[in-house]
Amino acid sequence: MTNLAPIDDAITIPDLISDPYPIYKRLRAEAPVIRVKSVGRTMLTKATDTRMAKDNPAIFSSDDPNTPMERAFQAHTLMRKDAEAHARERGAMAPSYTAKNIKGSWEPIYRKIAEKYVAGLPRGETVDLFTTLAGPFAAECLTHLLGITNASVADMERWSQVLIDGAGNFGWADAPFVASDLANAEMNACFDAMIDLHKAEQGPSALAVMVNAEDPIEMSQIRSNIKIAIGGGINEPRDALLTIVAGLLINPDQFDACKMEGLWGDAFDEGVRWVAPIQVSSRLVKEDVEIRGCLVPKGDTVMTIQASACHDEDLYENPDAFDIFRKKQPHQAFGNGPHFCQGMHIAKRMLAQLMLPMLFDRFPNMELAGPVEFTGFGFRGPAAVKVKLA
Ligand code: HEM
């Protein structure tokens, strides 16, 4: 008879928010499958296990009825669906993310937005790149990709945070849902105001391709999947950019190599491996399954810790170091399986090909103006990156 996974009642959520990496390191070595009381989930911390779970949606389902996400988004989004239902909704947005559209439609627009924000940075002064660059750049780019250019940067950043707070409201407190209900009403009005224009123009944005499809998905799903992209399309590129900038400025030899040899793609891959912007995902267990000798029973929820997978000693030497020269191999920062990040190519284009070379071409001698503190358990990135612009 196989035993259930061991239980931990010492790990706290504040510890995970402050620095989860030493905790995951210990769990990988001592208890890679473990029920963590404070989180109410069975954590999987080894790379082969997180990959296995995400690659097997028949056993590890995304359709988790206990998630507060449905309440926060006022609908089940594509992230919480499996099989055909998921493929249908993911396919509805897909034409917007093709390589042809990334190059032909989004790159020229994103380039102009990047130029505007980089040009607005005051040379010689000390600024926080979170508020002056990374947040607004990510938000403004997304208004174009999604086809909601009537939304302001401030609205986008606020909606994104409200959705994230609601989706993470595992205590089911009232206040985050009151805020998300209000934001949902604003977002629905914003989307509806664009529909006639999109029907007339037939452009490549996500909203346009969904409303103009021959066999469109339901309006409730069009809305909720635009919302999932608002909730998930701002903070990840923002946090990835800040993490990469921090990694480079902390490591002057790597920064110099990037500037001399244009290794921005390597810096991008290493930055998201080093501190994965989305650190964890949840899957509902549909049948009893054994992982590393532990019974994980039907009805349990596993948390695949891709942040830990990206630091697994089986794959990476000295995993806690930011090292753009490390041996190349696939990482799990964009997930894997059917829910693999739909925005990966666009995120890489906007950071590795546009923002990073442009930013450091203008400020090649940029320096950190203080230590960088990372924060977050589900999502993680620097709370601020203060730099001297030189
Ligand atoms: C560096 C930036 C980014 C990172 C690290 C990232 C990471 C991820 C990860 C880990 C997942 C899978 C979650 C799971 O398995 O439960 C995901 C899904 C997704 N991402 Fe990203 N993402 C990034 C940027 C973007 C951008 C810019 C967009 C554009 C809107 C986007 C759109 C999506 C969508 C729509 C999904 C859901 C796909 C599905 O369920 O089929 N992402 N992302």
Coordinates of C-alpha atoms and ligand atoms in Angstrom, one line a residue:
M1 CA 0.0 0.0 0.0
T2 CA 1.5 3.3 -1.1
N3 CA 1.6 6.1 1.5
L4 CA 0.3 9.6 1.0
A5 CA 2.9 12.3 0.6
P6 CA 4.4 13.7 3.8
I7 CA 2.7 16.8 5.3
D8 CA 4.5 20.1 6.0
D9 CA 3.0 22.5 8.5
A10 CA 6.0 24.8 8.9
I11 CA 6.2 26.5 5.5
T12 CA 4.3 29.8 5.6
I13 CA 2.9 31.9 2.7
P14 CA 4.9 35.0 3.9
D15 CA 8.1 32.8 3.7
L16 CA 7.2 31.8 0.1
I17 CA 6.5 35.4 -0.8
S18 CA 9.8 36.6 0.6
D19 CA 12.1 33.9 -0.8
P20 CA 10.8 30.5 -1.9
Y21 CA 14.1 29.3 -3.5
P22 CA 15.8 27.9 -0.3
I23 CA 12.5 26.2 0.6
Y24 CA 12.2 24.5 -2.9
K25 CA 15.9 23.5 -2.7
R26 CA 15.3 21.7 0.5
L27 CA 12.1 20.1 -0.8
R28 CA 13.8 18.9 -4.0
A29 CA 16.4 17.2 -1.8
E30 CA 14.2 15.9 1.1
A31 CA 10.6 15.7 0.0
P32 CA 9.9 16.5 -3.6
V33 CA 6.2 15.5 -3.3
I34 CA 4.8 17.1 -0.2
R35 CA 1.4 18.3 1.1
V36 CA 1.9 21.9 2.2
K37 CA -0.7 22.9 4.7
S38 CA -0.5 26.6 4.4
V39 CA -1.1 26.4 0.6
G40 CA -3.6 23.6 0.7
R41 CA -1.9 21.9 -2.2
T42 CA 0.5 19.0 -2.9
M43 CA 3.7 20.6 -4.2
L44 CA 5.7 19.0 -7.0
T45 CA 9.2 20.5 -7.1
K46 CA 11.3 18.3 -9.4
A47 CA 11.5 19.2 -13.1
T48 CA 10.5 15.7 -14.4
D49 CA 7.4 15.7 -12.1
T50 CA 6.2 19.2 -13.0
R51 CA 6.6 18.4 -16.7
M52 CA 4.9 15.1 -16.4
A53 CA 1.9 16.7 -14.7
K54 CA 1.4 19.4 -17.3
D55 CA 1.9 16.9 -20.1
N56 CA -0.8 14.7 -18.8
P57 CA -4.0 16.7 -18.7
A58 CA -6.2 13.6 -18.6
I59 CA -4.9 12.9 -15.1
F60 CA -3.9 16.5 -14.1
S61 CA -6.8 18.6 -15.1
S62 CA -6.8 22.4 -15.5
D63 CA -10.6 22.3 -14.8
D64 CA -10.5 23.0 -11.0
P65 CA -13.9 23.9 -9.7
N66 CA -12.3 25.2 -6.4
T67 CA -10.4 28.0 -8.0
P68 CA -11.4 31.6 -7.1
M69 CA -10.4 32.4 -10.7
E70 CA -13.9 31.7 -12.1
R71 CA -15.4 34.1 -9.6
A72 CA -12.9 36.8 -10.3
F73 CA -13.2 36.6 -14.1
Q74 CA -17.0 36.0 -13.9
A75 CA -16.5 33.0 -16.2
H76 CA -14.3 29.9 -16.7
T77 CA -11.3 31.0 -18.7
L78 CA -9.4 28.9 -21.2
M79 CA -6.7 28.4 -18.6
R80 CA -9.2 26.3 -16.6
K81 CA -10.4 24.1 -19.4
D82 CA -9.2 20.8 -20.9
A83 CA -9.1 19.0 -24.2
E84 CA -11.5 20.3 -27.0
A85 CA -13.1 23.0 -24.9
H86 CA -9.6 24.4 -24.2
A87 CA -8.4 23.9 -27.8
R88 CA -11.4 25.7 -29.2
E89 CA -10.9 28.8 -27.1
R90 CA -7.1 28.9 -27.5
G91 CA -7.5 28.5 -31.3
A92 CA -9.9 31.5 -31.4
M93 CA -7.1 33.8 -30.3
A94 CA -4.3 32.1 -32.1
P95 CA -4.5 34.0 -35.4
S96 CA -3.4 37.1 -33.5
Y97 CA -0.2 35.5 -32.3
T98 CA 1.1 34.0 -35.5
A99 CA 4.7 34.7 -36.5
K100 CA 3.4 36.7 -39.5
N101 CA 1.4 39.0 -37.3
I102 CA 4.2 39.3 -34.7
K103 CA 6.6 40.5 -37.4
G104 CA 4.2 42.4 -39.6
S105 CA 1.7 43.9 -37.2
W106 CA 3.0 43.9 -33.6
E107 CA 6.7 44.5 -34.0
P108 CA 6.4 47.9 -35.7
I109 CA 3.8 49.1 -33.1
Y110 CA 5.8 47.7 -30.2
R111 CA 9.0 49.3 -31.5
K112 CA 7.4 52.8 -31.5
I113 CA 6.1 52.2 -27.9
A114 CA 9.5 51.1 -26.7
E115 CA 11.1 54.1 -28.3
K116 CA 8.7 56.4 -26.6
Y117 CA 9.3 55.0 -23.2
V118 CA 13.1 54.8 -23.6
A119 CA 13.3 58.4 -24.9
G120 CA 11.2 59.6 -21.9
L121 CA 13.8 58.3 -19.4
P122 CA 15.8 61.3 -18.0
R123 CA 19.5 60.8 -18.6
G124 CA 21.7 61.3 -15.5
E125 CA 18.9 60.8 -13.1
T126 CA 17.9 57.9 -10.8
V127 CA 14.6 56.3 -11.6
D128 CA 12.6 53.1 -10.8
L129 CA 12.3 51.1 -14.0
F130 CA 9.3 49.4 -12.7
T131 CA 7.0 52.4 -12.8
T132 CA 8.8 54.5 -15.5
L133 CA 9.4 51.7 -18.1
A134 CA 8.5 48.1 -17.6
G135 CA 4.9 48.4 -16.3
P136 CA 3.6 51.0 -18.8
F137 CA 5.5 49.5 -21.8
A138 CA 4.0 46.0 -21.2
A139 CA 0.5 47.5 -20.6
E140 CA 0.5 49.8 -23.7
C141 CA 1.8 47.0 -26.0
L142 CA -1.0 44.7 -24.8
T143 CA -3.8 47.2 -25.6
H144 CA -2.7 46.8 -29.3
L145 CA -2.4 43.0 -29.2
L146 CA -5.8 42.6 -27.6
G147 CA -7.6 45.3 -29.7
I148 CA -8.5 47.5 -26.8
T149 CA -6.6 50.7 -27.5
N150 CA -9.5 52.7 -25.9
A151 CA -8.1 51.4 -22.5
S152 CA -5.5 53.6 -20.7
V153 CA -2.2 52.3 -19.4
A154 CA -3.5 53.1 -15.8
D155 CA -6.7 51.1 -16.4
M156 CA -4.8 48.1 -17.8
E157 CA -2.4 48.0 -14.9
R158 CA -5.2 48.4 -12.4
W159 CA -7.4 45.7 -14.0
S160 CA -4.5 43.3 -14.3
Q161 CA -3.7 43.6 -10.6
V162 CA -7.4 43.4 -9.5
L163 CA -7.8 40.2 -11.6
I164 CA -4.6 38.7 -10.2
D165 CA -5.8 39.5 -6.6
G166 CA -9.2 38.0 -7.3
A167 CA -7.7 34.8 -8.9
G168 CA -5.4 34.4 -5.9
N169 CA -8.2 35.1 -3.3
F170 CA -8.0 31.5 -1.9
G171 CA -9.4 32.8 1.4
W172 CA -12.6 33.9 -0.5
A173 CA -12.6 37.3 1.2
D174 CA -15.3 39.7 -0.1
A175 CA -13.2 42.8 -0.9
P176 CA -11.1 41.4 -3.8
F177 CA -14.3 40.1 -5.5
V178 CA -16.1 43.5 -5.0
A179 CA -13.1 45.1 -6.8
S180 CA -13.0 42.5 -9.5
D181 CA -16.8 42.8 -10.1
L182 CA -16.3 46.6 -10.6
A183 CA -13.3 46.0 -12.9
N184 CA -15.2 43.4 -14.9
A185 CA -18.0 45.9 -15.6
E186 CA -15.4 48.5 -16.8
M187 CA -13.6 45.9 -19.0
N188 CA -16.8 44.6 -20.5
A189 CA -17.8 48.2 -21.4
C190 CA -14.3 48.8 -22.9
F191 CA -14.5 45.7 -25.1
D192 CA -18.0 46.3 -26.2
A193 CA -17.1 49.9 -27.3
M194 CA -14.5 48.4 -29.8
I195 CA -16.6 45.8 -31.4
D196 CA -18.1 47.8 -34.3
L197 CA -14.7 49.2 -35.2
H198 CA -13.2 45.6 -35.3
K199 CA -16.1 44.3 -37.4
A200 CA -15.4 47.1 -39.9
E201 CA -11.6 46.9 -39.9
Q202 CA -11.0 43.1 -39.6
G203 CA -7.6 43.7 -38.0
P204 CA -5.3 41.1 -36.4
S205 CA -5.9 41.9 -32.7
A206 CA -7.2 39.2 -30.4
L207 CA -10.6 40.8 -29.9
A208 CA -10.9 41.4 -33.7
V209 CA -10.1 37.8 -34.7
M210 CA -12.4 36.4 -32.1
V211 CA -15.5 38.6 -33.0
N212 CA -14.9 38.2 -36.8
A213 CA -14.4 34.4 -36.7
E214 CA -16.6 32.4 -39.0
D215 CA -17.9 30.3 -36.0
P216 CA -17.2 32.6 -33.0
I217 CA -16.9 31.4 -29.5
E218 CA -19.5 32.7 -27.0
M219 CA -19.2 36.4 -26.1
S220 CA -18.7 35.5 -22.4
Q221 CA -15.7 33.5 -23.4
I222 CA -14.3 36.2 -25.7
R223 CA -14.5 38.5 -22.8
S224 CA -13.0 36.2 -20.2
N225 CA -10.1 35.2 -22.5
I226 CA -9.3 38.9 -23.2
K227 CA -9.3 39.3 -19.4
I228 CA -6.9 36.3 -19.0
A229 CA -4.5 38.1 -21.3
I230 CA -4.9 41.3 -19.3
G231 CA -4.3 39.4 -16.1
G232 CA -1.4 37.4 -17.6
G233 CA 0.1 39.6 -20.3
I234 CA 1.3 42.6 -18.3
N235 CA 3.1 41.5 -15.2
E236 CA 5.0 38.6 -16.8
P237 CA 6.8 40.7 -19.5
R238 CA 7.2 43.5 -16.9
D239 CA 8.7 41.3 -14.3
A240 CA 10.8 39.4 -16.9
L241 CA 12.3 42.8 -18.1
L242 CA 13.1 44.0 -14.6
T243 CA 14.6 40.6 -13.7
I244 CA 16.8 40.6 -16.7
V245 CA 17.9 44.2 -16.2
A246 CA 18.7 43.3 -12.5
G247 CA 20.6 40.1 -13.5
L248 CA 22.7 42.0 -16.0
L249 CA 23.5 45.0 -13.8
I250 CA 24.5 42.7 -10.9
N251 CA 26.9 40.8 -13.3
P252 CA 29.0 43.4 -15.2
D253 CA 30.9 40.7 -17.2
Q254 CA 27.7 39.4 -18.6
F255 CA 26.3 42.9 -19.2
D256 CA 29.5 43.8 -21.2
A257 CA 29.2 40.6 -23.2
C258 CA 25.5 41.3 -24.0
K259 CA 26.4 44.8 -25.2
M260 CA 29.4 43.7 -27.3
E261 CA 27.8 40.6 -28.8
G262 CA 24.1 41.3 -28.6
L263 CA 23.3 38.3 -26.5
W264 CA 19.8 39.6 -25.6
G265 CA 18.1 36.3 -26.4
D266 CA 20.4 34.5 -24.0
A267 CA 19.7 37.1 -21.3
F268 CA 16.0 36.7 -21.9
D269 CA 16.0 32.9 -21.5
E270 CA 18.3 33.0 -18.5
G271 CA 16.3 35.8 -16.8
V272 CA 13.0 33.9 -17.0
R273 CA 14.7 30.7 -15.8
W274 CA 16.5 32.5 -12.9
V275 CA 13.2 34.0 -11.5
A276 CA 10.2 32.6 -13.4
P277 CA 7.5 35.3 -13.6
I278 CA 4.8 32.7 -13.1
Q279 CA 6.3 30.5 -10.4
V280 CA 3.5 27.9 -9.9
S281 CA 0.4 26.4 -11.5
S282 CA -2.4 24.2 -10.1
R283 CA -3.9 21.0 -11.5
L284 CA -6.8 18.9 -10.2
V285 CA -6.0 15.2 -9.9
K286 CA -8.6 13.1 -11.7
E287 CA -7.5 9.6 -10.7
D288 CA -5.2 8.1 -8.0
V289 CA -1.7 8.4 -9.1
E290 CA 1.7 7.5 -7.7
I291 CA 4.6 10.0 -7.8
R292 CA 8.0 9.1 -6.4
G293 CA 6.4 6.4 -4.2
C294 CA 3.7 8.7 -2.8
L295 CA 0.0 8.2 -3.5
V296 CA -1.6 11.4 -4.8
P297 CA -5.3 10.7 -4.5
K298 CA -8.1 11.6 -6.9
G299 CA -9.5 15.0 -5.9
D300 CA -6.2 16.4 -4.6
T301 CA -4.8 19.6 -6.1
V302 CA -1.2 19.5 -7.1
M303 CA 0.9 22.7 -7.5
T304 CA 3.5 22.3 -10.2
I305 CA 6.3 24.6 -9.1
Q306 CA 7.9 25.6 -12.4
A307 CA 10.2 28.0 -10.4
S308 CA 11.7 25.0 -8.7
A309 CA 11.9 23.0 -11.9
C310 CA 13.9 25.9 -13.4
H311 CA 16.4 25.5 -10.5
D312 CA 16.5 21.7 -10.4
E313 CA 20.1 20.5 -9.8
D314 CA 19.5 17.5 -12.1
L315 CA 19.5 20.0 -15.0
Y316 CA 21.4 23.1 -13.9
E317 CA 24.7 23.6 -12.3
N318 CA 24.8 26.4 -9.7
P319 CA 21.1 27.1 -10.4
D320 CA 20.7 30.1 -8.2
A321 CA 23.2 32.1 -10.2
F322 CA 22.1 34.3 -13.1
D323 CA 24.4 33.1 -15.9
I324 CA 23.7 33.8 -19.5
F325 CA 26.6 31.6 -20.5
R326 CA 25.2 28.4 -19.0
K327 CA 24.6 25.4 -21.1
K328 CA 21.4 25.8 -23.2
Q329 CA 18.5 23.5 -22.4
P330 CA 14.7 23.8 -22.4
H331 CA 13.3 25.4 -19.2
Q332 CA 9.7 25.4 -17.9
A333 CA 9.2 29.2 -17.3
F334 CA 6.6 29.2 -20.0
G335 CA 5.0 26.0 -18.8
N336 CA 4.5 23.0 -21.1
G337 CA 1.8 20.8 -22.4
P338 CA -1.5 22.1 -23.9
H339 CA -1.4 25.3 -21.8
F340 CA 2.1 26.3 -22.9
C341 CA 2.2 30.1 -22.8
Q342 CA 0.5 31.5 -25.9
G343 CA 2.4 34.8 -25.6
M344 CA 6.0 33.4 -25.5
H345 CA 7.1 34.5 -28.9
I346 CA 5.7 37.9 -28.6
A347 CA 7.2 38.4 -25.1
K348 CA 10.6 37.3 -26.4
R349 CA 10.3 39.7 -29.4
M350 CA 9.3 42.7 -27.3
L351 CA 12.1 42.2 -24.7
A352 CA 15.0 40.5 -26.5
Q353 CA 14.7 42.1 -29.9
L354 CA 13.3 45.5 -29.0
M355 CA 13.4 46.8 -25.4
L356 CA 16.8 45.4 -24.1
P357 CA 19.0 46.5 -27.1
M358 CA 17.2 49.8 -27.3
L359 CA 17.5 50.5 -23.6
F360 CA 21.2 49.7 -23.3
D361 CA 22.1 51.4 -26.6
R362 CA 20.8 54.6 -25.0
F363 CA 22.1 53.9 -21.5
P364 CA 25.2 51.7 -21.9
N365 CA 26.6 52.7 -18.5
M366 CA 23.4 52.2 -16.5
E367 CA 24.1 51.3 -12.8
L368 CA 21.9 49.9 -10.0
A369 CA 21.1 52.6 -7.4
G370 CA 20.4 50.2 -4.6
P371 CA 19.8 46.5 -3.9
V372 CA 17.0 44.7 -5.8
E373 CA 14.4 43.0 -3.7
F374 CA 12.4 40.2 -5.3
T375 CA 8.9 39.4 -4.1
G376 CA 6.0 37.1 -4.8
F377 CA 4.9 33.4 -4.5
G378 CA 2.5 32.8 -7.4
F379 CA 4.0 35.6 -9.5
R380 CA 7.5 36.8 -8.8
G381 CA 9.7 39.7 -9.8
P382 CA 11.6 42.7 -8.4
A383 CA 9.4 45.1 -6.3
A384 CA 11.5 47.9 -7.8
V385 CA 14.7 48.4 -9.9
K386 CA 16.2 51.7 -9.1
V387 CA 18.9 52.7 -11.6
K388 CA 21.2 55.6 -12.4
L389 CA 20.6 56.4 -16.1
A390 CA 24.0 56.8 -17.8
Ligands
HEM1 C1 8.0 36.6 -20.0 C2 6.7 36.7 -20.2 C3 5.7 35.5 -19.9 C4 5.9 34.4 -19.1 C5 7.1 34.0 -18.3 C6 4.6 33.6 -19.3 C7 4.4 32.4 -18.6 C8 3.3 31.6 -18.8 C9 3.0 30.3 -18.2 C10 4.0 29.6 -17.3 C11 1.8 29.9 -18.7 C12 1.2 28.5 -18.4 C13 0.4 28.5 -17.1 C14 -0.2 27.1 -16.8 O1 0.4 26.1 -17.3 O2 -1.1 27.0 -16.0 C15 1.3 30.9 -19.5 C16 0.0 30.8 -20.2 C17 -0.5 31.8 -21.0 N1 0.2 33.0 -21.4 FE1 2.0 33.6 -20.8 N2 3.8 34.3 -20.1 C18 4.4 35.5 -20.5 C19 3.9 36.4 -21.4 C20 2.7 36.4 -22.0 C21 2.1 37.4 -22.9 C22 2.9 38.7 -23.3 C23 0.9 37.0 -23.2 C24 0.0 37.7 -24.2 C25 -1.1 38.0 -24.0 C26 0.7 35.7 -22.6 C27 -0.5 34.9 -22.7 C28 -0.7 33.7 -22.2 C29 -2.0 33.0 -22.3 C30 -3.2 33.4 -23.1 C31 -1.8 31.8 -21.6 C32 -2.8 30.7 -21.4 C33 -2.6 29.6 -22.4 C34 -3.5 28.4 -22.2 O3 -4.1 28.2 -21.2 O4 -3.7 27.7 -23.2 N3 1.8 35.4 -21.9 N4 2.2 32.0 -19.6

